Structures are given as C-alpha cells and as structure tokens.
CSV table of C-alpha atoms and ligand atoms in Angstrom, one decimal:
chain,number,residue,atom,x,y,z
N,1,MET,CA,42.8,52.3,-66.4
N,2,MET,CA,42.5,50.0,-69.4
N,3,HIS,CA,42.8,51.6,-72.8
N,4,VAL,CA,40.9,50.0,-75.7
N,5,ALA,CA,41.5,51.4,-79.3
N,6,VAL,CA,39.0,50.5,-81.7
N,7,ILE,CA,40.0,50.8,-85.6
N,8,GLY,CA,37.0,51.6,-87.9
N,9,ALA,CA,33.7,53.3,-86.8
N,10,GLY,CA,31.5,51.2,-88.8
N,11,ALA,CA,28.7,48.5,-87.8
N,12,ALA,CA,31.1,46.1,-85.9
N,13,GLY,CA,33.4,48.9,-84.5
N,14,CYS,CA,30.5,51.1,-83.1
N,15,PHE,CA,28.6,48.2,-81.6
N,16,CYS,CA,31.6,46.9,-79.9
N,17,ALA,CA,32.5,50.5,-78.7
N,18,ALA,CA,28.8,50.8,-77.2
N,19,HIS,CA,29.1,47.6,-75.4
N,20,LEU,CA,32.7,48.2,-74.1
N,21,ARG,CA,31.5,51.5,-72.8
N,22,ARG,CA,28.6,50.0,-70.6
N,23,ARG,CA,30.6,46.9,-69.7
N,24,MET,CA,33.9,49.0,-68.7
N,25,PRO,CA,32.6,52.5,-67.6
N,26,ASP,CA,36.2,53.1,-66.3
N,27,ALA,CA,38.0,52.2,-69.3
N,28,LEU,CA,39.5,54.7,-71.8
N,29,ILE,CA,37.9,53.8,-75.2
N,30,ASP,CA,38.9,55.5,-78.4
N,31,VAL,CA,37.4,54.9,-81.8
N,32,TYR,CA,39.6,55.9,-84.8
N,33,GLU,CA,37.5,56.4,-88.1
N,34,ALA,CA,39.5,57.2,-91.3
N,35,GLY,CA,36.4,58.9,-93.0
N,36,PRO,CA,34.5,62.2,-91.9
N,37,LYS,CA,31.5,60.1,-90.6
N,38,ALA,CA,30.9,57.4,-88.3
N,39,LEU,CA,28.8,54.6,-89.7
N,40,ALA,CA,28.7,56.0,-93.3
N,41,LYS,CA,27.8,52.5,-94.7
N,42,VAL,CA,25.1,51.8,-92.2
N,43,ALA,CA,23.4,55.0,-93.4
N,44,VAL,CA,23.0,53.7,-96.9
N,45,THR,CA,22.2,50.2,-96.0
N,46,GLY,CA,19.2,48.4,-97.2
N,47,GLY,CA,18.7,51.2,-99.8
N,48,GLY,CA,18.6,53.8,-96.9
N,49,ARG,CA,16.2,51.8,-94.6
N,50,CYS,CA,18.7,49.4,-93.2
N,51,ASN,CA,17.9,45.7,-93.2
N,52,LEU,CA,19.6,45.2,-89.7
N,53,THR,CA,18.8,41.6,-89.3
N,54,ASN,CA,16.7,38.5,-90.3
N,55,SER,CA,14.6,36.2,-88.2
N,56,PHE,CA,16.5,33.1,-89.5
N,57,ALA,CA,13.3,31.4,-89.5
N,58,ARG,CA,13.9,30.2,-93.2
N,59,VAL,CA,17.5,29.3,-92.7
N,60,ARG,CA,18.1,25.5,-92.7
N,61,SER,CA,21.9,25.6,-92.4
N,62,LEU,CA,24.0,28.6,-91.4
N,63,SER,CA,26.3,27.7,-94.3
N,64,ASP,CA,23.4,28.5,-96.8
N,65,VAL,CA,23.5,32.2,-95.7
N,66,TYR,CA,27.2,32.3,-94.4
N,67,PRO,CA,29.2,30.9,-97.4
N,68,ARG,CA,32.4,31.8,-95.3
N,69,GLY,CA,32.6,31.8,-91.6
N,70,GLU,CA,29.7,29.5,-90.8
N,71,ARG,CA,31.7,28.0,-87.8
N,72,LEU,CA,32.5,31.4,-86.3
N,73,MET,CA,29.0,32.5,-86.8
N,74,LYS,CA,27.6,29.6,-85.1
N,75,ARG,CA,29.6,30.6,-81.9
N,76,VAL,CA,29.0,34.4,-82.2
N,77,LEU,CA,25.3,34.0,-82.7
N,78,LYS,CA,25.1,31.8,-79.6
N,79,ALA,CA,26.7,34.9,-77.7
N,80,PHE,CA,24.6,37.5,-79.3
N,81,SER,CA,21.5,36.1,-81.4
N,82,PRO,CA,19.1,37.8,-83.8
N,83,GLU,CA,16.5,37.9,-80.9
N,84,ASP,CA,19.1,39.8,-78.9
N,85,THR,CA,19.5,42.2,-81.7
N,86,TRP,CA,15.8,42.8,-81.9
N,87,ARG,CA,15.8,43.1,-78.1
N,88,TRP,CA,18.6,45.4,-78.1
N,89,PHE,CA,17.5,47.8,-80.6
N,90,GLU,CA,13.9,48.0,-79.2
N,91,ASP,CA,15.3,48.6,-75.6
N,92,GLU,CA,17.2,51.8,-77.3
N,93,GLY,CA,13.8,52.9,-78.5
N,94,VAL,CA,13.9,51.5,-82.0
N,95,PRO,CA,10.5,49.6,-82.9
N,96,LEU,CA,11.3,47.0,-85.4
N,97,LEU,CA,9.4,45.6,-88.3
N,98,LEU,CA,9.6,41.8,-89.6
N,99,GLN,CA,8.8,41.6,-93.2
N,100,GLU,CA,7.2,38.6,-94.8
N,101,ASP,CA,10.5,37.6,-96.3
N,102,GLN,CA,11.9,37.5,-92.8
N,103,CYS,CA,14.1,40.6,-93.1
N,104,VAL,CA,13.9,43.0,-90.3
N,105,PHE,CA,13.9,46.8,-90.8
N,106,PRO,CA,13.3,49.6,-88.4
N,107,LEU,CA,9.7,50.7,-88.3
N,108,SER,CA,10.6,54.2,-89.4
N,109,GLN,CA,12.2,52.6,-92.5
N,110,ASP,CA,15.3,55.1,-91.8
N,111,ALA,CA,18.6,53.9,-91.6
N,112,MET,CA,19.6,57.0,-89.9
N,113,GLN,CA,17.6,56.1,-86.8
N,114,ILE,CA,20.0,53.1,-86.4
N,115,VAL,CA,23.1,55.3,-86.9
N,116,HIS,CA,21.7,57.8,-84.3
N,117,THR,CA,20.8,55.1,-81.8
N,118,LEU,CA,24.3,53.5,-82.1
N,119,LEU,CA,26.0,57.0,-81.6
N,120,HIS,CA,23.9,57.7,-78.6
N,121,ALA,CA,24.9,54.2,-77.1
N,122,MET,CA,28.6,55.3,-77.6
N,123,GLU,CA,28.3,58.3,-75.4
N,124,GLY,CA,31.4,58.5,-73.3
N,125,VAL,CA,33.5,56.8,-76.1
N,126,ASN,CA,36.2,59.2,-77.7
N,127,LEU,CA,35.1,59.1,-81.4
N,128,HIS,CA,38.1,60.4,-83.6
N,129,LEU,CA,37.0,61.3,-87.1
N,130,ASN,CA,39.2,61.7,-90.2
N,131,ALA,CA,41.9,59.5,-88.2
N,132,LYS,CA,43.3,57.1,-90.5
N,133,PHE,CA,45.2,54.4,-89.0
N,134,ILE,CA,48.2,53.4,-91.1
N,135,ARG,CA,50.4,51.1,-88.9
N,136,LEU,CA,50.3,49.0,-86.0
N,137,GLU,CA,53.7,48.6,-84.2
N,138,GLU,CA,54.9,46.5,-81.5
N,139,GLY,CA,53.4,47.3,-78.0
N,140,PHE,CA,50.2,48.0,-79.9
N,141,ARG,CA,51.6,51.4,-80.8
N,142,LEU,CA,49.1,52.9,-83.5
N,143,ILE,CA,50.4,55.2,-86.0
N,144,LEU,CA,47.9,57.7,-87.7
N,145,LYS,CA,48.0,59.0,-91.2
N,146,ASP,CA,48.5,62.5,-89.7
N,147,GLY,CA,51.7,61.3,-87.7
N,148,LYS,CA,49.9,61.2,-84.3
N,149,GLN,CA,50.7,58.0,-82.3
N,150,PHE,CA,49.0,56.4,-79.4
N,151,SER,CA,49.5,53.2,-77.4
N,152,ALA,CA,46.7,50.8,-76.2
N,153,ASP,CA,46.2,47.9,-73.9
N,154,ARG,CA,43.6,46.2,-76.4
N,155,VAL,CA,43.1,46.9,-80.0
N,156,VAL,CA,40.0,45.8,-81.9
N,157,ILE,CA,40.3,46.1,-85.8
N,158,THR,CA,37.0,46.5,-87.6
N,159,THR,CA,38.1,48.3,-90.7
N,160,GLY,CA,35.5,46.3,-92.9
N,161,GLY,CA,36.0,44.6,-96.1
N,162,ALA,CA,39.2,46.1,-97.9
N,163,PRO,CA,39.6,45.4,-101.7
N,164,LYS,CA,43.4,46.1,-101.1
N,165,GLY,CA,43.7,44.2,-97.9
N,166,LEU,CA,45.4,45.4,-94.8
N,167,PRO,CA,48.7,47.2,-95.4
N,168,MET,CA,48.7,48.4,-91.9
N,169,LEU,CA,49.3,45.0,-90.5
N,170,ASP,CA,52.3,44.2,-92.8
N,171,GLY,CA,54.9,42.5,-90.9
N,172,TRP,CA,52.5,40.9,-88.6
N,173,ASP,CA,52.3,37.2,-88.7
N,174,LEU,CA,48.9,37.0,-89.9
N,175,GLU,CA,47.5,34.8,-92.4
N,176,MET,CA,45.2,36.7,-94.9
N,177,VAL,CA,42.7,35.5,-97.6
N,178,PRO,CA,42.8,37.5,-100.6
N,179,PRO,CA,39.9,39.8,-100.8
N,180,VAL,CA,37.4,39.4,-103.8
N,181,PRO,CA,33.9,41.0,-104.4
N,182,SER,CA,30.8,39.0,-103.3
N,183,LEU,CA,27.2,39.9,-104.0
N,184,PHE,CA,27.1,40.9,-107.6
N,185,THR,CA,25.0,40.5,-110.6
N,186,PHE,CA,26.0,38.8,-113.8
N,187,THR,CA,26.4,40.4,-117.4
N,188,VAL,CA,24.9,38.2,-119.9
N,189,ARG,CA,25.1,39.3,-123.7
N,190,ASP,CA,22.1,37.5,-125.1
N,191,SER,CA,19.5,39.8,-126.8
N,192,ALA,CA,16.6,37.2,-126.6
N,193,LEU,CA,17.2,37.1,-122.8
N,194,ARG,CA,17.5,40.9,-122.5
N,195,SER,CA,14.3,41.5,-124.5
N,196,LEU,CA,12.5,40.1,-121.5
N,197,MET,CA,14.2,42.9,-119.3
N,198,GLY,CA,12.1,43.4,-116.0
N,199,LEU,CA,10.8,39.8,-116.0
N,200,VAL,CA,10.8,38.1,-112.7
N,201,ALA,CA,10.6,34.2,-112.5
N,202,ASP,CA,11.1,31.8,-109.7
N,203,ALA,CA,14.0,29.7,-110.9
N,204,SER,CA,17.1,27.9,-109.8
N,205,VAL,CA,20.6,28.7,-111.2
N,206,SER,CA,23.7,26.6,-111.3
N,207,LEU,CA,27.2,27.0,-112.5
N,208,ALA,CA,28.3,24.2,-115.1
N,209,GLY,CA,30.8,21.9,-113.7
N,210,THR,CA,30.6,23.1,-110.2
N,211,ARG,CA,28.3,22.4,-107.1
N,212,PHE,CA,27.3,26.0,-106.8
N,213,ARG,CA,23.7,26.5,-107.2
N,214,ALA,CA,21.0,28.8,-105.7
N,215,SER,CA,17.2,29.3,-106.3
N,216,GLY,CA,14.6,32.0,-105.7
N,217,PRO,CA,13.3,35.1,-107.8
N,218,LEU,CA,15.5,35.7,-111.0
N,219,LEU,CA,15.2,39.1,-112.5
N,220,ILE,CA,16.2,39.8,-116.1
N,221,THR,CA,17.9,43.2,-116.4
N,222,ASP,CA,19.1,45.2,-119.4
N,223,TRP,CA,22.7,44.0,-118.6
N,224,GLY,CA,21.8,40.3,-117.7
N,225,LEU,CA,20.6,38.7,-114.7
N,226,SER,CA,20.0,39.9,-111.1
N,227,GLY,CA,17.7,39.1,-108.2
N,228,PRO,CA,18.2,36.9,-105.1
N,229,ALA,CA,18.9,33.8,-106.8
N,230,ILE,CA,21.8,35.4,-108.8
N,231,LEU,CA,23.1,37.3,-105.7
N,232,THR,CA,23.1,34.1,-103.5
N,233,LEU,CA,24.8,32.3,-106.3
N,234,SER,CA,27.3,35.1,-106.7
N,235,SER,CA,28.0,34.9,-102.7
N,236,HIS,CA,28.5,31.4,-102.9
N,237,ALA,CA,30.7,31.1,-106.0
N,238,ALA,CA,32.5,34.4,-105.2
N,239,ARG,CA,36.1,33.0,-105.1
N,240,TYR,CA,35.5,30.5,-108.0
N,241,LEU,CA,34.1,33.2,-110.3
N,242,ALA,CA,37.0,35.3,-109.4
N,243,GLU,CA,39.5,32.7,-110.3
N,244,VAL,CA,37.8,32.1,-113.6
N,245,GLY,CA,37.5,35.9,-114.4
N,246,TYR,CA,33.9,36.0,-114.2
N,247,THR,CA,33.1,34.0,-117.3
N,248,ALA,CA,31.4,30.8,-116.8
N,249,ARG,CA,28.3,28.8,-118.2
N,250,LEU,CA,25.3,29.4,-116.3
N,251,SER,CA,22.2,27.0,-116.4
N,252,ILE,CA,18.9,28.2,-115.4
N,253,ASN,CA,16.1,25.8,-114.7
N,254,TRP,CA,12.9,28.1,-115.1
N,255,ARG,CA,10.6,25.6,-113.3
N,256,ASN,CA,12.7,25.5,-110.3
N,257,ALA,CA,11.9,21.8,-110.2
N,258,PRO,CA,13.6,18.4,-110.9
N,259,GLU,CA,13.8,17.6,-114.4
N,260,ASP,CA,11.5,14.4,-114.2
N,261,SER,CA,8.7,16.2,-112.6
N,262,VAL,CA,9.0,19.1,-115.3
N,263,ARG,CA,8.8,16.3,-117.9
N,264,LYS,CA,5.7,14.7,-116.4
N,265,GLU,CA,4.1,18.4,-116.4
N,266,ILE,CA,4.8,19.0,-120.0
N,267,ALA,CA,3.7,15.5,-120.9
N,268,ALA,CA,0.4,16.1,-119.1
N,269,ILE,CA,-0.1,19.4,-120.8
N,270,ALA,CA,0.4,17.9,-124.2
N,271,ALA,CA,-1.9,14.9,-123.6
N,272,ALA,CA,-4.6,17.2,-122.4
N,273,ASN,CA,-4.2,19.7,-125.4
N,274,PRO,CA,-3.3,17.8,-128.6
N,275,ARG,CA,-5.1,20.2,-131.0
N,276,LYS,CA,-4.1,23.4,-129.3
N,277,PHE,CA,-1.0,25.5,-130.4
N,278,VAL,CA,2.0,24.9,-128.1
N,279,ALA,CA,2.5,28.7,-127.9
N,280,SER,CA,-1.1,29.1,-126.5
N,281,VAL,CA,-0.8,26.7,-123.6
N,282,HIS,CA,1.8,27.3,-121.1
N,283,PRO,CA,3.0,25.8,-118.0
N,284,ASP,CA,1.3,27.2,-114.6
N,285,GLY,CA,2.6,30.5,-113.7
N,286,MET,CA,4.9,30.9,-116.6
N,287,GLN,CA,4.7,34.3,-118.2
N,288,SER,CA,4.0,34.1,-122.0
N,289,ARG,CA,6.9,36.3,-123.0
N,290,LEU,CA,9.4,33.7,-121.4
N,291,TRP,CA,7.3,30.7,-122.7
N,292,GLU,CA,7.6,32.1,-126.4
N,293,MET,CA,11.4,32.8,-125.8
N,294,LEU,CA,12.0,29.1,-124.8
N,295,LEU,CA,9.8,27.7,-127.6
N,296,ASN,CA,11.9,29.7,-130.0
N,297,LYS,CA,15.2,28.5,-128.4
N,298,ALA,CA,13.8,24.8,-128.5
N,299,GLY,CA,13.4,25.5,-132.4
N,300,PHE,CA,9.5,25.1,-132.3
N,301,ARG,CA,7.5,26.5,-135.2
N,302,ARG,CA,4.9,29.1,-134.2
N,303,GLU,CA,2.1,26.9,-135.4
N,304,MET,CA,3.0,23.7,-133.8
N,305,ARG,CA,0.3,21.9,-132.0
N,306,TRP,CA,1.0,19.8,-128.7
N,307,GLY,CA,0.0,16.6,-130.5
N,308,GLU,CA,2.7,17.1,-133.1
N,309,MET,CA,5.5,17.4,-130.6
N,310,GLY,CA,6.8,13.8,-130.3
N,311,ASN,CA,9.2,12.5,-127.8
N,312,ARG,CA,12.2,14.5,-129.5
N,313,GLY,CA,10.3,17.8,-129.1
N,314,LEU,CA,9.4,16.9,-125.4
N,315,ASN,CA,13.0,16.2,-124.6
N,316,ARG,CA,14.2,19.5,-126.4
N,317,LEU,CA,11.4,21.5,-124.5
N,318,VAL,CA,12.3,20.0,-121.2
N,319,SER,CA,15.9,20.8,-121.7
N,320,ALA,CA,15.0,24.4,-122.6
N,321,LEU,CA,12.8,24.5,-119.4
N,322,THR,CA,15.5,22.9,-117.0
N,323,GLN,CA,18.8,23.5,-118.5
N,324,ASP,CA,18.7,26.8,-120.3
N,325,GLY,CA,22.4,27.8,-120.8
N,326,TYR,CA,24.2,31.0,-121.0
N,327,THR,CA,27.6,32.4,-121.1
N,328,LEU,CA,28.4,34.9,-118.3
N,329,SER,CA,30.8,37.6,-119.5
N,330,GLY,CA,31.2,39.5,-116.5
N,331,LYS,CA,30.0,40.9,-113.2
N,332,PHE,CA,27.8,44.1,-112.5
N,333,PRO,CA,28.0,45.6,-109.0
N,334,PHE,CA,24.7,45.1,-107.2
N,335,ARG,CA,23.3,48.6,-106.6
N,336,GLU,CA,21.9,48.0,-103.1
N,337,GLU,CA,24.8,46.0,-101.5
N,338,PHE,CA,28.5,45.3,-101.9
N,339,VAL,CA,30.4,42.9,-99.8
N,340,THR,CA,34.0,41.6,-99.9
N,341,CYS,CA,34.9,38.1,-99.1
N,342,GLY,CA,38.4,37.3,-97.8
N,343,GLY,CA,40.4,39.2,-95.2
N,344,VAL,CA,41.8,38.1,-92.1
N,345,SER,CA,42.0,34.4,-92.0
N,346,LEU,CA,39.8,32.8,-89.3
N,347,THR,CA,42.9,30.4,-88.5
N,348,ASN,CA,44.4,33.5,-86.8
N,349,ILE,CA,41.8,33.9,-84.2
N,350,ASN,CA,40.1,32.2,-81.4
N,351,LEU,CA,36.5,31.7,-82.7
N,352,SER,CA,34.9,32.0,-79.3
N,353,THR,CA,36.8,35.4,-78.1
N,354,LEU,CA,37.8,36.8,-81.5
N,355,GLU,CA,41.3,37.4,-80.1
N,356,CYS,CA,44.4,36.7,-82.1
N,357,LYS,CA,46.1,33.4,-81.2
N,358,HIS,CA,49.6,34.8,-81.6
N,359,TYR,CA,48.9,38.3,-80.4
N,360,PRO,CA,46.8,38.5,-77.1
N,361,GLY,CA,45.1,41.7,-76.9
N,362,LEU,CA,44.6,42.2,-80.7
N,363,TYR,CA,41.1,41.5,-81.8
N,364,PHE,CA,39.3,41.5,-85.1
N,365,ALA,CA,35.4,41.9,-85.9
N,366,GLY,CA,33.2,42.1,-88.8
N,367,GLU,CA,33.9,42.2,-92.6
N,368,VAL,CA,37.6,42.6,-91.9
N,369,LEU,CA,37.7,38.9,-91.2
N,370,ASP,CA,36.9,36.1,-94.0
N,371,VAL,CA,33.3,36.1,-92.9
N,372,ASP,CA,30.5,37.3,-95.2
N,373,ALA,CA,26.8,36.5,-96.1
N,374,VAL,CA,24.1,36.5,-98.7
N,375,THR,CA,21.5,39.5,-98.6
N,376,GLY,CA,18.8,39.8,-96.2
N,377,GLY,CA,20.4,41.3,-93.0
N,378,PHE,CA,22.8,38.5,-92.4
N,379,ASN,CA,26.0,40.7,-92.9
N,380,LEU,CA,24.9,43.4,-90.3
N,381,GLN,CA,23.8,40.6,-87.9
N,382,ALA,CA,27.3,39.3,-88.2
N,383,ALA,CA,28.7,42.7,-87.5
N,384,TRP,CA,26.5,43.0,-84.5
N,385,SER,CA,27.2,39.7,-83.0
N,386,MET,CA,31.0,39.9,-83.7
N,387,GLY,CA,31.3,43.5,-82.2
N,388,TYR,CA,29.4,42.2,-79.1
N,389,VAL,CA,31.8,39.2,-78.6
N,390,ALA,CA,34.9,41.3,-79.0
N,391,ALA,CA,33.4,43.6,-76.4
N,392,GLN,CA,32.7,40.7,-74.0
N,393,SER,CA,36.0,39.1,-74.4
N,394,ILE,CA,37.8,42.4,-73.5
N,395,ALA,CA,35.8,43.2,-70.6
N,396,GLY,CA,36.2,39.6,-69.3
N,397,SER,CA,39.9,39.7,-70.0
X,1,LIG,C1,25.2,49.9,-100.1
X,1,LIG,C2,25.1,48.8,-99.2
X,1,LIG,C3,24.1,48.2,-98.6
X,1,LIG,C4,24.1,47.3,-97.7
X,1,LIG,N1,23.1,47.1,-97.1
X,1,LIG,C5,22.9,45.9,-96.2
X,1,LIG,C6,21.8,45.5,-95.4
X,1,LIG,O1,20.6,46.1,-95.7
X,1,LIG,N2,21.7,44.5,-94.6
X,1,LIG,C7,23.0,43.8,-94.2
X,1,LIG,O2,23.2,43.1,-93.5
X,1,LIG,N3,24.1,44.3,-94.8
X,1,LIG,C8,24.1,45.2,-95.8
X,1,LIG,N4,25.4,45.6,-96.3
X,1,LIG,C9,26.5,45.1,-95.9
X,1,LIG,C10,27.0,45.8,-94.4
X,1,LIG,O3,26.9,47.1,-94.6
X,1,LIG,C11,28.4,45.2,-94.1
X,1,LIG,O4,28.5,44.2,-94.1
X,1,LIG,C12,28.7,46.0,-92.8
X,1,LIG,O5,28.6,47.3,-92.7
X,1,LIG,C13,30.1,45.5,-92.3
X,1,LIG,O6,30.5,46.1,-91.0
X,1,LIG,P1,32.0,46.4,-90.5
X,1,LIG,O7,31.8,47.2,-89.4
X,1,LIG,O8,32.7,45.2,-90.6
X,1,LIG,O9,32.4,47.3,-91.7
X,1,LIG,P2,32.0,48.7,-92.2
X,1,LIG,O10,30.6,49.0,-91.7
X,1,LIG,O11,32.4,48.9,-93.7
X,1,LIG,O12,33.0,49.8,-91.3
X,1,LIG,C14,34.5,49.8,-91.5
X,1,LIG,C15,34.9,51.3,-91.1
X,1,LIG,O13,36.1,51.2,-91.0
X,1,LIG,C16,36.6,52.4,-91.5
X,1,LIG,N5,38.1,52.1,-91.8
X,1,LIG,C17,38.7,51.4,-92.8
X,1,LIG,N6,39.9,51.6,-92.8
X,1,LIG,C18,40.3,52.4,-91.6
X,1,LIG,C19,41.7,52.7,-91.4
X,1,LIG,N7,42.7,52.4,-91.9
X,1,LIG,N8,41.5,53.7,-90.4
X,1,LIG,C20,40.4,54.1,-89.6
X,1,LIG,N9,39.2,53.5,-90.1
X,1,LIG,C21,39.3,52.7,-91.1
X,1,LIG,C22,35.7,52.6,-92.6
X,1,LIG,O14,35.8,54.0,-93.1
X,1,LIG,C23,34.4,52.3,-92.1
X,1,LIG,O15,33.8,53.4,-91.4
X,1,LIG,C24,25.4,46.7,-97.1
X,1,LIG,C25,26.4,47.1,-97.7
X,1,LIG,C26,26.4,48.4,-98.7
X,1,LIG,C27,27.8,48.8,-99.4
C-alpha cells in the first residue's frame, strides 16, 4: 500500500489530501499539521469571508497577477482552472458568488464553510494536529518535534510561506529564494497627505528609477497609503523594496492618465474658466480636498484665477497632478492579507508535476514555493491548482 505524507494542513495540503483520497482510495494518507487546527489561515481569509478564487476575466497577462511563478501557474491552471474551482466547490454543496470586481466568495460569506467542506472531503485521511515536522531524512524518513518518526513513499511539502525559510530541509540539495514579505501598505510621513485620511482616488503609482507601477483605487490612511494600487505595487516590487530597506521615492499620478492628456484636460479647463478661481473648478471626479492640497503643493495662491495661470503655472499643476512625489519610510502590514514571496525555487521542480527534479517522490505545493499573487483570490487559486496537480502526479506515478 502506498503511503503519502502531506506536511502542512493549509489550503494546498488539504486540497491535495482530498484529491489523493478520491484518486487513491487504497493509499495510506497522513497529513501532519504543526498547529492545533487545520486550515487556520483559510478560516480568516478575505476578512472571514474567503475570497477563494477570481474569474480571471480582467487578467490580461498572468504576470500581472502572479509577479512570481507565472510559468508554473500557466501549467497548473491548465490542469485545474478557476472554473474547476468553481465547479468543485459547488459540487461539494457550496454555492458561490461572483462579485462585480471579479472576486469569488461563498454565497454564505463565511470562510468556515470552506474549511468544513475541505475537512469533509478529506474523510479517510489521517489528520495529525500539533504534529510539527522538523526534519526530513534519507529514505523519506520524517521526524516530528515530539520525537515520533515515520517513513513515507511520497512526501508533499505544503508548509506555506515561512519568513524563516525551511530549516527542516537543511542538507537537502534544494535551491532556495530568500523569503520576503509581499502585499503590504506604505508608511509615508507627510502631514498634508495624511490630512486627507480616508480619501480614495483612482490613481497610478510608480517607484522612481524602476519599472514598477500599478494602478487602481488608492486609499490615504493615517499612516500613509493603502488600497489595491499600493498592494499590487508592493507585490510586484516586493523583492526590490526589501533590498532598499523599504525606503524609496513614490510618484502618484492622481488622474491615472498620460501626462499629455492631463495637460490637455487642464488647458481646456483654463480656457473655459478664465475668470474663475482655480480652487473653485476642479477636474472631473477629483475631490475638492485633494484638489486644494495639490494646488497648495504647486504653490498657487487661493485667489489665483485660471486666466492668470500662464504656461509655467500649467506645467507646475500638471506635474503636481501626474508626478506627485513622496518618500516611503517603511512598510505596514496589510490587515487583511499577508503573503510571503520567495521559498523553494522553481528551478528545483518539474513545473508540470511539482515533483523535485533531484528527489523523485518529493513534491512541493502552495506558498512554500516561490510563487505568489496580488490580492483578489489569486493566492488561494494557486493553492488549489498546485494541491490538485501534486495529487494528480502522485496518483499517476
Ligand atoms: C489574513 C489573511 C487573509 C488572506 N486572504 C486571502 C483571500 O481572501 N484570498 C486569497 O486568495 N488569499 C488570501 N490569503 C493568502 C492565502 O491564505 C495563502 O496564500 C494560502 O493560505 C497559502 O496556502 P498554503 O497551503 O500554501 O499555506 P498555508 O495556508 O499557510 O498552510 C500551511 C500550513 O502548514 C503548516 N506548517 C508550517 N510549518 C509546518 C511544519 N514544520 N510542520 C507541520 N505543519 C507546518 C502551517 O501551520 C499551516 O497550517 C490571505 C492570507 C492571510 C494571512
């Protein structure tokens, strides 16, 4: 009888175990979980609602949503797609809801329904809680923290994103990518900006001297900047920002439009309103609090009229609107989601099977690999797809 050991009862490990159970009813399947509960993280995903996947309808390129691991994701999504995720959960009795922003949640809006469904699908799997795995020895001998030892024919490591790496695999010839945080918000010490706390604008943001940029809703907080535009930028620039110690110059384009079209827009407002105060006529959709802050930054007097602006004034205003610069002074954990980038390098594994090239029978799935996504259900979709592929490969091996 084949013995499969899955290390880590998170999203990837449990999904893998559930598929192993169904595909290999005669196999002995053990899941070892360090914590007192399985799927503890899934229980708190999406603010307790669990954003379990995304329709991918607005994804132009996989690299936009998977800054690391795009090639692997292309393969595993072919094997287990967002539609498969949708079908699987609905077949298990979980009606799903597609939001306007293309994020998918259980209709119940309750992450515990996802937890219970996965645990139910794992019936017949031996789940060992408080079973911390500390070493893997030759012959796939697993050593647990309490001294217990087991041997397995196949081992799937799904221990998630570990800030301290994988000491239990010390001595194994595996290339590792140093782990660093992804998906965080930015600390900006700027009193004028912070006075706009709570304001949301559709903007694009970029890091000076790099190609990292992102666009979407930008939220001003009491510590600096947050919102989808910042989280996406933090994900794409995660490694760069770690290298520079989370200090960098950030440029905000408050119109989320190219400079020449903003110039035309402002010139048209000036031509149509020569006698009006600049402060009293603002571009479409721009909140007056933000407009006033930008006029102040551009050095305009309160009583300045559009007709008095001149070319130099126009240049200053366009620059404040499209290249508003701030110094980042640190990162702030995003309260809803925290993901690690880095981990086991994809060079170690066969991207189609998730099996280790050097060690046949050893598999990796989930955030333990150097794969991670922006927010929106893409991280959990990665965990489902990889868990499925590892199970499929083992069942076919
Ligand atoms: C607060 C929060 C909210 C999130 N919300 C969303 C969301 O709505 N949508 C989305 O797509 N993504 C979300 N994410 C990200 C998503 O949860 C992760 O990407 C996903 O859980 C990764 O799955 P995984 O199985 O690889 O790792 P995990 O789910 O982290 O599971 C790893 C498991 O391995 C166990 N483990 C670790 N080391 C050992 C060891 N040595 N021995 C035994 N067991 C071990 C851990 O205890 C854990 O249970 C959120 C993350 C957080 C923190």
